[in-house]
Short mmCIF file of C-alpha atoms in Angstrom, two decimals:
data_model
loop_
_atom_site.label_atom_id
_atom_site.label_comp_id
_atom_site.label_asym_id
_atom_site.label_seq_id
_atom_site.Cartn_x
_atom_site.Cartn_y
_atom_site.Cartn_z
CA UNK A 1 49.69 131.02 72.25
CA UNK A 2 47.54 130.34 75.35
CA UNK A 3 49.04 131.45 79.11
CA UNK A 4 47.36 129.24 80.48
CA UNK A 5 49.03 128.14 83.32
CA UNK A 6 48.70 124.31 83.98
CA UNK A 7 49.92 122.27 87.19
CA UNK A 8 49.57 118.90 87.13
CA UNK A 9 49.35 117.84 90.97
CA UNK A 10 50.86 114.25 91.53
CA UNK A 11 50.44 113.06 94.92
CA UNK A 12 53.28 109.90 95.92
CA UNK A 13 53.38 107.85 98.06
CA UNK A 14 56.53 104.95 97.61
CA UNK A 15 55.70 104.99 93.91
CA UNK A 16 59.86 104.59 93.43
CA UNK A 17 58.83 102.29 90.25
CA UNK A 18 56.30 104.43 89.06
CA UNK A 19 58.09 108.17 88.68
CA UNK A 20 60.25 107.70 85.69
CA UNK A 21 57.77 106.46 83.75
CA UNK A 22 55.15 109.30 84.94
CA UNK A 23 57.23 111.58 84.83
CA UNK A 24 58.39 110.63 81.44
CA UNK A 25 54.85 110.79 80.53
CA UNK A 26 54.15 113.56 81.82
CA UNK A 27 56.72 115.56 80.08
CA UNK A 28 56.02 114.52 76.44
CA UNK A 29 52.86 115.16 76.86
CA UNK A 30 53.68 118.91 78.23
CA UNK A 31 55.62 119.29 75.27
CA UNK A 32 52.71 118.75 72.72
CA UNK A 33 50.03 120.87 74.87
CA UNK A 34 53.43 123.60 74.92
CA UNK A 35 53.98 123.24 71.35
CA UNK A 36 50.48 123.14 70.31
CA UNK A 37 49.88 126.34 72.35
CA UNK A 38 47.14 125.04 74.64
CA UNK A 39 48.92 125.27 78.12
CA UNK A 40 52.29 128.01 78.60
CA UNK A 41 56.02 127.38 78.78
CA UNK A 42 55.66 128.21 82.63
CA UNK A 43 53.11 125.05 83.22
CA UNK A 44 54.19 122.67 85.83
CA UNK A 45 54.59 119.42 86.95
CA UNK A 46 54.59 118.89 91.16
CA UNK A 47 55.13 115.66 93.08
CA UNK A 48 54.03 115.57 96.41
CA UNK A 49 56.00 113.28 98.25
CA UNK A 50 53.54 111.84 100.79
CA UNK A 51 55.93 110.82 103.78
CA UNK A 52 57.25 107.99 101.76
CA UNK A 53 60.05 105.31 103.42
CA UNK A 54 61.61 104.29 99.50
CA UNK A 55 63.72 106.76 97.45
CA UNK A 56 60.06 108.39 95.90
CA UNK A 57 61.70 112.04 97.53
CA UNK A 58 64.84 111.36 96.09
CA UNK A 59 64.08 110.88 92.51
CA UNK A 60 61.58 113.77 92.65
CA UNK A 61 65.04 115.46 93.89
CA UNK A 62 66.45 114.62 91.24
CA UNK A 63 63.79 115.62 88.57
CA UNK A 64 64.13 118.84 89.61
CA UNK A 65 67.89 119.14 89.16
CA UNK A 66 67.11 117.70 85.18
CA UNK A 67 64.66 119.57 84.51
CA UNK A 68 62.40 122.99 85.50
CA UNK A 69 59.30 122.09 84.70
CA UNK A 70 59.15 119.38 88.38
CA UNK A 71 58.74 120.46 91.69
CA UNK A 72 58.83 118.51 94.36
CA UNK A 73 56.10 118.90 98.17
CA UNK A 74 57.91 117.40 100.53
CA UNK A 75 55.57 116.36 104.07
CA UNK A 76 57.44 115.96 107.08
CA UNK A 77 55.55 112.98 107.71
CA UNK A 78 52.14 110.64 106.14
CA UNK A 79 49.24 112.66 106.25
CA UNK A 80 47.02 110.32 104.04
CA UNK A 81 46.29 110.52 100.40
CA UNK A 82 43.53 113.00 100.97
CA UNK A 83 46.17 115.22 102.50
CA UNK A 84 48.53 115.00 100.22
CA UNK A 85 46.35 115.71 97.68
CA UNK A 86 45.46 118.96 99.61
CA UNK A 87 49.13 120.13 100.10
CA UNK A 88 49.64 120.19 96.05
CA UNK A 89 47.02 122.05 94.78
CA UNK A 90 47.15 124.68 98.05
CA UNK A 91 51.20 125.14 98.13
CA UNK A 92 50.35 125.44 93.85
CA UNK A 93 46.93 127.03 93.48
CA UNK A 94 48.33 131.46 93.77
CA UNK A 95 51.06 130.24 90.66
CA UNK A 96 48.67 128.46 88.45
CA UNK A 97 45.48 129.37 86.14
CA UNK A 98 44.70 126.21 86.41
CA UNK A 99 45.50 123.02 88.16
CA UNK A 100 45.11 119.37 87.50
CA UNK A 101 45.14 116.15 90.35
CA UNK A 102 46.33 112.54 89.58
CA UNK A 103 47.73 109.43 90.78
CA UNK A 104 51.31 108.77 90.58
CA UNK A 105 50.67 105.62 89.08
CA UNK A 106 48.82 107.10 85.95
CA UNK A 107 45.81 104.83 85.71
CA UNK A 108 44.37 107.31 85.00
CA UNK A 109 44.49 108.40 81.20
CA UNK A 110 46.74 111.94 80.90
CA UNK A 111 45.57 112.08 77.10
CA UNK A 112 42.33 114.01 77.89
CA UNK A 113 44.42 116.68 80.02
CA UNK A 114 44.70 119.14 77.20
CA UNK A 115 40.47 118.32 76.82
CA UNK A 116 40.29 119.20 80.72
CA UNK A 117 42.21 122.25 79.54
CA UNK A 118 40.15 123.04 76.59
CA UNK A 119 36.62 123.17 78.27
CA UNK A 120 38.32 125.44 81.58
CA UNK A 121 38.87 128.05 78.31
CA UNK A 122 35.88 128.01 77.71
CA UNK A 123 34.77 128.45 81.05
CA UNK A 124 34.15 125.77 83.47
CA UNK A 125 35.65 125.65 87.02
CA UNK A 126 35.57 122.26 87.26
CA UNK A 127 36.25 119.83 84.66
CA UNK A 128 36.07 115.84 86.39
CA UNK A 129 37.34 112.36 84.65
CA UNK A 130 34.79 109.81 84.87
CA UNK A 131 35.27 106.71 84.13
CA UNK A 132 33.35 105.90 81.31
CA UNK A 133 33.76 101.82 82.09
CA UNK A 134 35.25 99.68 84.59
CA UNK A 135 36.90 96.68 82.35
CA UNK A 136 40.36 96.50 84.20
CA UNK A 137 38.31 96.42 87.41
CA UNK A 138 38.01 93.14 89.16
CA UNK A 139 34.17 91.94 90.01
CA UNK A 140 34.58 92.21 93.31
CA UNK A 141 36.11 95.82 92.87
CA UNK A 142 33.65 95.82 90.54
CA UNK A 143 30.34 95.66 92.70
CA UNK A 144 31.77 97.42 95.78
CA UNK A 145 33.32 100.39 93.80
CA UNK A 146 29.09 100.80 92.12
CA UNK A 147 27.83 99.96 95.25
CA UNK A 148 29.67 102.92 96.98
CA UNK A 149 28.24 104.93 94.81
CA UNK A 150 24.92 104.48 94.77
CA UNK A 151 25.28 103.91 98.12
CA UNK A 152 26.37 107.86 98.70
CA UNK A 153 23.81 109.45 96.61
CA UNK A 154 21.66 107.38 98.88
CA UNK A 155 22.91 108.82 102.23
CA UNK A 156 21.83 112.33 100.30
CA UNK A 157 25.68 112.80 99.23
CA UNK A 158 26.23 115.48 95.85
CA UNK A 159 29.20 113.28 94.53
CA UNK A 160 29.77 112.49 90.79
CA UNK A 161 29.50 108.84 89.49
CA UNK A 162 32.52 107.03 89.04
CA UNK A 163 34.79 110.12 89.13
CA UNK A 164 37.69 109.05 91.72
CA UNK A 165 40.24 112.07 92.15
CA UNK A 166 41.63 112.86 88.79
CA UNK A 167 40.19 116.39 88.26
CA UNK A 168 40.89 120.40 86.71
CA UNK A 169 40.19 123.06 89.12
CA UNK A 170 40.30 126.18 88.43
CA UNK A 171 42.56 128.96 90.76
CA UNK A 172 39.06 130.38 91.99
CA UNK A 173 37.50 127.12 92.77
CA UNK A 174 41.12 125.89 94.30
CA UNK A 175 40.52 129.32 96.71
CA UNK A 176 37.92 128.29 97.65
CA UNK A 177 38.01 124.80 98.09
CA UNK A 178 40.73 126.80 100.99
CA UNK A 179 37.74 127.76 102.90
CA UNK A 180 36.66 124.16 103.89
CA UNK A 181 38.37 123.71 106.69
CA UNK A 182 37.11 120.40 107.69
CA UNK A 183 40.38 117.42 109.31
CA UNK A 184 38.43 115.17 107.84
CA UNK A 185 39.09 115.28 104.42
CA UNK A 186 36.85 113.51 101.61
CA UNK A 187 37.67 115.98 98.59
CA UNK A 188 35.14 114.22 96.20
CA UNK A 189 32.20 114.76 98.29
CA UNK A 190 33.70 118.79 99.11
CA UNK A 191 34.95 119.73 95.18
CA UNK A 192 30.46 119.61 94.03
CA UNK A 193 29.66 121.82 97.40
CA UNK A 194 31.77 124.60 95.76
CA UNK A 195 29.38 124.92 92.70
CA UNK A 196 30.89 126.48 89.83
CA UNK A 197 29.95 125.55 86.62
CA UNK A 198 31.11 122.18 85.79
CA UNK A 199 31.16 119.46 83.03
CA UNK A 200 33.03 115.74 82.91
CA UNK A 201 35.70 114.09 80.03
CA UNK A 202 35.65 110.29 80.16
CA UNK A 203 38.23 107.98 79.80
CA UNK A 204 38.83 104.66 79.77
CA UNK A 205 41.69 103.56 83.05
CA UNK A 206 44.41 101.21 82.80
CA UNK A 207 46.19 98.84 84.31
CA UNK A 208 49.04 99.76 86.74
CA UNK A 209 52.39 99.69 84.96
CA UNK A 210 54.34 99.06 88.46
CA UNK A 211 54.31 99.03 91.77
CA UNK A 212 51.73 97.68 93.98
CA UNK A 213 48.22 99.63 94.76
CA UNK A 214 48.20 102.02 97.62
CA UNK A 215 44.47 101.01 98.68
CA UNK A 216 44.03 98.08 99.84
CA UNK A 217 40.67 96.42 100.88
CA UNK A 218 41.43 97.77 104.03
CA UNK A 219 41.63 101.34 102.99
CA UNK A 220 39.03 101.26 101.06
CA UNK A 221 36.45 100.77 103.58
CA UNK A 222 37.49 103.19 105.36
CA UNK A 223 38.21 105.80 102.80
CA UNK A 224 33.86 104.93 101.95
CA UNK A 225 33.00 105.05 105.19
CA UNK A 226 34.83 108.11 105.75
CA UNK A 227 33.21 109.48 102.74
CA UNK A 228 29.92 108.90 104.50
CA UNK A 229 29.84 109.87 107.56
CA UNK A 230 32.42 113.43 106.56
CA UNK A 231 28.53 113.94 104.66
CA UNK A 232 25.61 112.54 106.34
CA UNK A 233 23.92 112.19 109.03
CA UNK A 234 21.31 109.87 107.58
CA UNK A 235 23.30 106.12 108.86
CA UNK A 236 22.13 108.07 112.40
CA UNK A 237 18.16 109.05 110.80
CA UNK A 238 18.63 105.01 110.23
CA UNK A 239 18.78 104.45 113.67
CA UNK A 240 16.76 106.08 114.94
CA UNK A 241 13.92 104.61 112.59
CA UNK A 242 14.92 101.06 113.72
CA UNK A 243 15.18 102.43 117.31
CA UNK A 244 11.14 102.55 116.34
CA UNK A 245 10.51 99.22 115.16
CA UNK A 246 12.45 97.77 117.02
CA UNK A 247 10.14 98.87 120.46
CA UNK A 248 6.90 98.40 118.07
CA UNK A 249 8.76 94.89 117.78
CA UNK A 250 8.62 94.93 120.89
CA UNK A 251 5.68 95.78 122.13
CA UNK A 252 3.78 92.79 119.96
CA UNK A 253 6.23 90.11 121.54
CA UNK A 254 5.72 91.85 125.49
CA UNK A 255 1.54 91.05 124.22
CA UNK A 256 3.04 87.21 122.46
CA UNK A 257 4.23 86.88 125.94
CA UNK A 258 1.81 87.88 128.42
CA UNK A 259 -1.40 86.47 126.22
CA UNK A 260 1.43 82.88 126.02
CA UNK A 261 1.45 83.64 130.04
CA UNK A 262 -1.77 83.65 129.97
CA UNK A 263 -2.93 81.06 128.01
CA UNK A 264 -0.49 78.35 130.12
CA UNK A 265 2.47 78.29 127.11
CA UNK A 266 4.92 79.33 129.23
CA UNK A 267 7.56 77.06 127.73
CA UNK A 268 7.07 77.95 123.99
CA UNK A 269 8.65 80.84 122.58
CA UNK A 270 12.34 80.24 123.60
CA UNK A 271 13.68 79.85 120.75
CA UNK A 272 12.06 83.65 119.67
CA UNK A 273 13.16 85.43 123.41
CA UNK A 274 17.25 83.79 121.96
CA UNK A 275 17.05 85.67 118.45
CA UNK A 276 15.39 88.49 119.92
CA UNK A 277 18.04 88.71 122.54
CA UNK A 278 20.93 88.35 120.29
CA UNK A 279 19.94 90.85 117.36
CA UNK A 280 18.70 93.41 120.39
CA UNK A 281 22.91 93.17 121.48
CA UNK A 282 23.52 93.86 117.99
CA UNK A 283 21.85 96.58 116.80
CA UNK A 284 22.68 98.44 120.02
CA UNK A 285 26.98 97.43 119.21
CA UNK A 286 26.25 99.00 116.08
CA UNK A 287 23.88 102.12 116.43
CA UNK A 288 27.44 102.88 119.33
CA UNK A 289 29.79 102.51 116.69
CA UNK A 290 28.58 104.34 113.98
CA UNK A 291 27.25 107.37 116.44
CA UNK A 292 30.87 106.88 118.48
CA UNK A 293 32.33 107.11 114.58
CA UNK A 294 30.68 110.74 114.26
CA UNK A 295 31.72 111.55 117.66
CA UNK A 296 35.38 110.62 116.63
CA UNK A 297 34.91 113.07 114.37
CA UNK A 298 33.45 116.05 115.97
CA UNK A 299 36.28 115.12 118.13
CA UNK A 300 38.52 115.70 115.09
CA UNK A 301 37.61 118.92 113.94
CA UNK A 302 37.21 120.34 117.70
CA UNK A 303 41.82 119.76 117.83
CA UNK A 304 42.28 121.49 114.54
CA UNK A 305 44.92 120.04 113.69
CA UNK A 306 47.23 120.93 110.52
CA UNK A 307 46.27 118.96 107.87
CA UNK A 308 49.32 118.43 106.73
CA UNK A 309 52.85 119.84 107.19
CA UNK A 310 55.58 120.83 104.35
CA UNK A 311 59.23 119.99 105.08
CA UNK A 312 60.29 120.68 102.10
CA UNK A 313 59.55 122.80 98.30
CA UNK A 314 61.81 121.41 95.72
CA UNK A 315 61.67 125.14 93.24
CA UNK A 316 64.68 123.58 90.57
CA UNK A 317 67.33 124.00 92.37
CA UNK A 318 66.01 126.45 94.76
CA UNK A 319 64.65 124.34 97.98
CA UNK A 320 62.19 126.04 100.22
CA UNK A 321 62.83 124.57 104.06
CA UNK A 322 61.25 126.20 106.49
CA UNK A 323 58.09 123.94 107.77
CA UNK A 324 55.11 125.51 107.00
CA UNK A 325 51.06 124.15 108.36
CA UNK A 326 47.60 124.29 107.22
#
């Protein structure tokens, strides 16, 4: 029998509709893996309540009281998906041999977890869950998601194509992840920077079986922009290049204006002048906005506020109520 202690960490935000089914499916999978000797009987399922406003924590607490395979981490306020995920991983990293992160809606296929563990046993510190296709996505979401990964690659950010936050990490990989102290978290970009041996497993993503997505378009766009500005300065370099191009265009426009004046065509060029003014104004506003985004991130990092605060850690029937900060 293997003694690999596997912890599955699930960030939850208003997930009362899915927790019953999610806990049931994971319990069945754990039972199978333990009976087959894939993982240790000391393996755990850890739910992280990210400041939910519904019955999420009540349900998590009930699960912990029913079976000691479940654990619950309650954040003091809504810290966001990435911070909640990091909080859960950092809470369990010293107890587990490896940890799998997955969203509570289980759209990602849990049946590839045994394959992840097998690759871990064969020496991989990180195993990425990668979608083999995007048939369940709408045309808009599929197109924008694929465009995001390609754009991130163009910006020089090392991300795994079609991988979200479904991954296995070893204890030493988690310890090294802790050394990244930035407040603006983008785990999909941070984990590849660790650099240990990695591999991937492939799966088809299912439809959400209950509840609503916690990532509407606005949040998706914000998340994408955070990823780009947290890992690449190419947007600023692009602005520099655009500035040079605009300067060259301005010189050409000045020459054209002087030549027109010399030959008496001063009434010509009104349309091009107006277009130039609007174009330059737009470029300036966009440039200021992008630079401001970077300055805002510097401001957040300089304050070094805690990324999350744990209000309660429910370990079977034993709650630990003293807050911890990181």
